[in-house]
mmCIF file of C-alpha atoms in Angstrom:
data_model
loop_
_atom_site.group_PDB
_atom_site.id
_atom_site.type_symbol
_atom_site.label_atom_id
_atom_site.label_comp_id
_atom_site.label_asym_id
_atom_site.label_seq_id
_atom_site.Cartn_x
_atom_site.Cartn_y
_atom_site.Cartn_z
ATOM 1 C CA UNK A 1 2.184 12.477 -1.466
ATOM 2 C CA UNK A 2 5.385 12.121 -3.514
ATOM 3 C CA UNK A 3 5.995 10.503 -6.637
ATOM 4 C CA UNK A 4 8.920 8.172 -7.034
ATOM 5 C CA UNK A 5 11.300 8.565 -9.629
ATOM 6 C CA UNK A 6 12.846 5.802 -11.877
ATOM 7 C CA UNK A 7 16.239 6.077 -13.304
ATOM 8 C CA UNK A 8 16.729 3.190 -16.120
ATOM 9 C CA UNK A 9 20.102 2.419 -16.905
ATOM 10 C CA UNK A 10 21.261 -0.063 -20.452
ATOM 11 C CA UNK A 11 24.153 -1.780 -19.238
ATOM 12 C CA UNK A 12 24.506 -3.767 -22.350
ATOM 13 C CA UNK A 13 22.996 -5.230 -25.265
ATOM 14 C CA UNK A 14 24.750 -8.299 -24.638
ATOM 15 C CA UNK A 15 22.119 -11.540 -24.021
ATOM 16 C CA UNK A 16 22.550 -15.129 -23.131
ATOM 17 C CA UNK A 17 19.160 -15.593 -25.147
ATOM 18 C CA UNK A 18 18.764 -15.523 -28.891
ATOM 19 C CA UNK A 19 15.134 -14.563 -29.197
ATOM 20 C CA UNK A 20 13.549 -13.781 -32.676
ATOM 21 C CA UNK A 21 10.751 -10.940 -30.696
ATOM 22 C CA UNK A 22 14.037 -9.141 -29.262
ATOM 23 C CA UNK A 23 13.078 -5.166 -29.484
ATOM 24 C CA UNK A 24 17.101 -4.696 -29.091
ATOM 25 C CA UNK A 25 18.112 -6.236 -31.843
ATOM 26 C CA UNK A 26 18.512 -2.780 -33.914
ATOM 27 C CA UNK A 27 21.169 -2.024 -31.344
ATOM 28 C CA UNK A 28 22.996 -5.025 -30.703
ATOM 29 C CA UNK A 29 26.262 -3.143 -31.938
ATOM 30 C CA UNK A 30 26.347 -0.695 -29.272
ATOM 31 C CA UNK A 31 29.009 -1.270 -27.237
ATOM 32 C CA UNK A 32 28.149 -1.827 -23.295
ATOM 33 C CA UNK A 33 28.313 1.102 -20.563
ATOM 34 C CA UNK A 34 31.571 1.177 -18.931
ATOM 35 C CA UNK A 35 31.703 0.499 -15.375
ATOM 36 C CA UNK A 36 32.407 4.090 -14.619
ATOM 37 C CA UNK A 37 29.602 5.631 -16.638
ATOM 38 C CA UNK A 38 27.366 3.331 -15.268
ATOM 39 C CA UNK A 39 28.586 4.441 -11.715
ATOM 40 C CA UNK A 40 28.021 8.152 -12.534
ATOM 41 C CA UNK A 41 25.030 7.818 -13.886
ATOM 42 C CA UNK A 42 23.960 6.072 -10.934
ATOM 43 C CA UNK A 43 24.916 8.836 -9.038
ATOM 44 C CA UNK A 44 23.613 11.263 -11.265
ATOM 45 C CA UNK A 45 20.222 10.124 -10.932
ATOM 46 C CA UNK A 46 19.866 9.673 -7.616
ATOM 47 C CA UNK A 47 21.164 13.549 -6.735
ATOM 48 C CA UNK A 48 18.400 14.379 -9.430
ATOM 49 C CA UNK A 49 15.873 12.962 -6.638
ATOM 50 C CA UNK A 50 15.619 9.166 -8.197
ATOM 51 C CA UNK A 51 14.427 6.576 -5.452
ATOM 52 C CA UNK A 52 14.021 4.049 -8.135
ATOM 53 C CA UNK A 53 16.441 2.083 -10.566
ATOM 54 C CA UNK A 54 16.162 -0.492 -12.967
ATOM 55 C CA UNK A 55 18.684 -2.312 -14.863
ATOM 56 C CA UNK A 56 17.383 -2.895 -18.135
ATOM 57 C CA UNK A 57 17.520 -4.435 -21.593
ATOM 58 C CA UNK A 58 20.154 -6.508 -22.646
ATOM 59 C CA UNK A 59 20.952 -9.318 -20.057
ATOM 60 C CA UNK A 60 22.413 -7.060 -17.161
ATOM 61 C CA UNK A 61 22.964 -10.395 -15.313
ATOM 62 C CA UNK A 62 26.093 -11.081 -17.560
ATOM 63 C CA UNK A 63 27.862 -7.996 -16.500
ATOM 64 C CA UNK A 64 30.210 -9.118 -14.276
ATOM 65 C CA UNK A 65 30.110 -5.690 -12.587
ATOM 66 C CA UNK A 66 26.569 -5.867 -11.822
ATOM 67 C CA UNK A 67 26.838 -6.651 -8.166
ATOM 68 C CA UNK A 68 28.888 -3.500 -7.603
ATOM 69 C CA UNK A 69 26.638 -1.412 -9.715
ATOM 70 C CA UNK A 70 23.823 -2.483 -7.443
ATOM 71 C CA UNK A 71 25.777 -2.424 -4.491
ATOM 72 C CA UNK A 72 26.854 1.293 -5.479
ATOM 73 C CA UNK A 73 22.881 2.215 -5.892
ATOM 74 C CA UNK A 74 21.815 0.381 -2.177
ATOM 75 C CA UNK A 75 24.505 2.711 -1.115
ATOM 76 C CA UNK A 76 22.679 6.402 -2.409
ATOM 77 C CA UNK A 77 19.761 5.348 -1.264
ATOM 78 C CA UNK A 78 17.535 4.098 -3.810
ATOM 79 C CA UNK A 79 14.843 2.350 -2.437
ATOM 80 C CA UNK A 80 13.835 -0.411 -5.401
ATOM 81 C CA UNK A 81 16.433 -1.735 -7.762
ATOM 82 C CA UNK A 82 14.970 -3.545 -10.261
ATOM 83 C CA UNK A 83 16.594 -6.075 -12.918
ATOM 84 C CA UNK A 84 14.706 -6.547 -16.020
ATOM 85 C CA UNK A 85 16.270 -10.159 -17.061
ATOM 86 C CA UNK A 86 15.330 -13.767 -18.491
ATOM 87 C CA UNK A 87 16.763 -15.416 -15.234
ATOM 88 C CA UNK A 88 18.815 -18.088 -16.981
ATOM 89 C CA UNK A 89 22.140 -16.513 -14.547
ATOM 90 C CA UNK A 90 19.628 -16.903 -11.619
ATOM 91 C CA UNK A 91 19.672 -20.802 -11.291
ATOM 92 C CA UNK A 92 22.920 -20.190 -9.897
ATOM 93 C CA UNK A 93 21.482 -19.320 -5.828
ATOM 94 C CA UNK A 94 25.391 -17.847 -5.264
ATOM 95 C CA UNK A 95 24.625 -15.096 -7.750
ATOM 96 C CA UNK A 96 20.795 -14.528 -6.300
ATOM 97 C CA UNK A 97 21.871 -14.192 -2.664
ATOM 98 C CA UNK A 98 25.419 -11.462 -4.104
ATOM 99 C CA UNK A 99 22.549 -9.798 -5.981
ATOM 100 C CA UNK A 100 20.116 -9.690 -2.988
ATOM 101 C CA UNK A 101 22.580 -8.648 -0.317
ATOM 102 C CA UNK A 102 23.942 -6.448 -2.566
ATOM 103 C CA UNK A 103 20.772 -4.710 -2.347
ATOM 104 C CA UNK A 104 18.571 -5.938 -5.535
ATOM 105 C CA UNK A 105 14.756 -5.917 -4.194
ATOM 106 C CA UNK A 106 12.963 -6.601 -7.653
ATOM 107 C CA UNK A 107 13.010 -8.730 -10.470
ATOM 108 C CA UNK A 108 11.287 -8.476 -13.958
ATOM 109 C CA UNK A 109 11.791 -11.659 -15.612
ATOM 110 C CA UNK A 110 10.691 -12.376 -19.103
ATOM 111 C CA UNK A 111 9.117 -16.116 -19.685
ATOM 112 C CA UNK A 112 8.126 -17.773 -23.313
ATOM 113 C CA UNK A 113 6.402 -20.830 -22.564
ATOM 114 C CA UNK A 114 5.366 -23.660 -20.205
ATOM 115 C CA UNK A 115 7.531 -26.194 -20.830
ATOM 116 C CA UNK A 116 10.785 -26.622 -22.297
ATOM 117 C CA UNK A 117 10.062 -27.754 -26.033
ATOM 118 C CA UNK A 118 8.074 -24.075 -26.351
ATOM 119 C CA UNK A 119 10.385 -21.828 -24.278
ATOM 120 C CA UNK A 120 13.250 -22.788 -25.554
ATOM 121 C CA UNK A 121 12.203 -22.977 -28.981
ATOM 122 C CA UNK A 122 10.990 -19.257 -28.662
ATOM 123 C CA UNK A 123 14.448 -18.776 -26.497
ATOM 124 C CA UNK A 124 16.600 -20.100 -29.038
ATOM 125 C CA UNK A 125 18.606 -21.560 -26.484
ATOM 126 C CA UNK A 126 18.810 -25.437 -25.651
ATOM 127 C CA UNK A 127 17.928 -25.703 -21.400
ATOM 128 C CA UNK A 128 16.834 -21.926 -21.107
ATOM 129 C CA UNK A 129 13.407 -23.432 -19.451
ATOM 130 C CA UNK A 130 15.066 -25.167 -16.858
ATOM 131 C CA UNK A 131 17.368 -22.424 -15.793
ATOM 132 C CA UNK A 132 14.983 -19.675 -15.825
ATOM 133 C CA UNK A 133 12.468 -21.583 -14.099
ATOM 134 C CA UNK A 134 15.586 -22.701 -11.247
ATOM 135 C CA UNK A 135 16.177 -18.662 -11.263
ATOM 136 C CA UNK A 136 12.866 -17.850 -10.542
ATOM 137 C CA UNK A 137 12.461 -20.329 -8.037
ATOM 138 C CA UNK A 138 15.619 -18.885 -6.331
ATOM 139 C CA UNK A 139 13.897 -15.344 -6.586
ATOM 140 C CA UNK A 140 11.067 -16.750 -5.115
ATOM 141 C CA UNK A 141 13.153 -18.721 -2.644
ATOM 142 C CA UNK A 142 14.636 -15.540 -1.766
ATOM 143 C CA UNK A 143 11.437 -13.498 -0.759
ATOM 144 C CA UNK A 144 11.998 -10.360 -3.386
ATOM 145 C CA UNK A 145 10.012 -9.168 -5.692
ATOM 146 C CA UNK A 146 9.557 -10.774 -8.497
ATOM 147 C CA UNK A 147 6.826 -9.763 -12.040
ATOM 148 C CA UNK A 148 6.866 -12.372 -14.880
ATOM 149 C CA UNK A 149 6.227 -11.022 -18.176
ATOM 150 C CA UNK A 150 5.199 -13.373 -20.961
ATOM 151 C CA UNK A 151 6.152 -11.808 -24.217
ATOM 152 C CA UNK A 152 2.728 -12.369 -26.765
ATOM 153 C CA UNK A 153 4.022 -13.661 -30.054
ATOM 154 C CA UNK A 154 2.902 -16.255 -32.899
ATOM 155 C CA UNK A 155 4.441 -18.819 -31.320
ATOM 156 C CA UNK A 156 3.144 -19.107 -27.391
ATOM 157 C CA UNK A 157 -0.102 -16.948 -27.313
ATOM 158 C CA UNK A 158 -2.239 -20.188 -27.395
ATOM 159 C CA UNK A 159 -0.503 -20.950 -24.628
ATOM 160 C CA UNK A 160 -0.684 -18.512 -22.406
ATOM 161 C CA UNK A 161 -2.893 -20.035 -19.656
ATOM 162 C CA UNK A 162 -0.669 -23.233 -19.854
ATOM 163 C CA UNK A 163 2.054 -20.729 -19.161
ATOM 164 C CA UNK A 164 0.189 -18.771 -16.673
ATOM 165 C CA UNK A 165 -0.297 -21.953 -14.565
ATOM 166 C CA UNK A 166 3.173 -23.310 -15.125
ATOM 167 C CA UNK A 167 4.133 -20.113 -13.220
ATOM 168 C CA UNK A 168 1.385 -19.778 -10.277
ATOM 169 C CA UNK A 169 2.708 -23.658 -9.869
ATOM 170 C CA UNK A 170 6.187 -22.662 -8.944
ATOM 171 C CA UNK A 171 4.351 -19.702 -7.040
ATOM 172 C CA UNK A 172 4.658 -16.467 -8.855
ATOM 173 C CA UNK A 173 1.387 -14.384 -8.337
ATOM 174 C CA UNK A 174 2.625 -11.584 -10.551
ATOM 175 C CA UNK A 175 2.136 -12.366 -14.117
#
């Protein structure tokens, strides 16, 4: 049996999303990858025997580049490329199906609360329910993988099953 490995790449510490329980903030003056660091790293890992790749931390969706990073990695060969994101870009179905064809196969999208008074309050971000729950409803639309992570903090962990069934609602069975 062999063991897959994962190459993860920070494309930016750029986000859409203002959250308080952000483990990036420390770093939010580093300055993003360049397009052609990102492309050798890509390369990089994959000649080091990496079949896996996830874009991480940050909000990789707002890298207007992202579709040829991933299109770059479908190219080498890896086998799962993964986007860690909060889906708010992901309403938009134009920018699921680039991402899909490009050659995206999973999606790990973070999720605050079950409705939009609670997410976005924890969000900091007026209307970041509705589009994250439109972009994982694309995601799920789309028939790729797809993990919802619910971030535990002060402010939603009473709420969890509320969120949990907010999300099995819309069809996610990976929470």
């Amino acid at each position: 049996m062999t063991s897959n490995q994962r190459l993860l790449i920070r494309l930016t510490t750029q986000c859409n999303s203002g959250c308080a329980h952000c483990t990036i903030a420390d770093i939010a003056h580093h300055e993003d990858k360049a397009f052609e660091s990102a492309l050798q790293d890509i390369s990089n890992g994959r000649a080091a025997g990496c079949t896996e790749l996830v874009f991480m931390r940050g909000e990789p969706t707002l890298r207007r580049d992202l579709v040829k990073l991933v299109r770059h990695a479908r190219n080498l060969g890896y086998g799962l490329i993964q986007i860690q994101t909060n889906a708010r870009l992901l309403a938009y179905e134009a920018y699921v199906d680039k991402l899909t064809r490009a050659g995206a196969t999973y999606f790990e999208v973070s999720f605050f609360g079950h409705n939009d008074v609670l997410h976005d309050a924890i969000d900091r971000s007026d209307g970041a329910f509705q589009q994250a729950l439109s972009g994982l409803q694309n995601l799920l639309n789309k028939g790729v993988g797809v993990l919802v992570t619910i971030p535990v903090i002060k402010a939603n962990y009473l709420r969890l099953s509320d969120i949990v069934r907010t999300l099995h609602l819309i069809g996610c069975s990976r929470v």
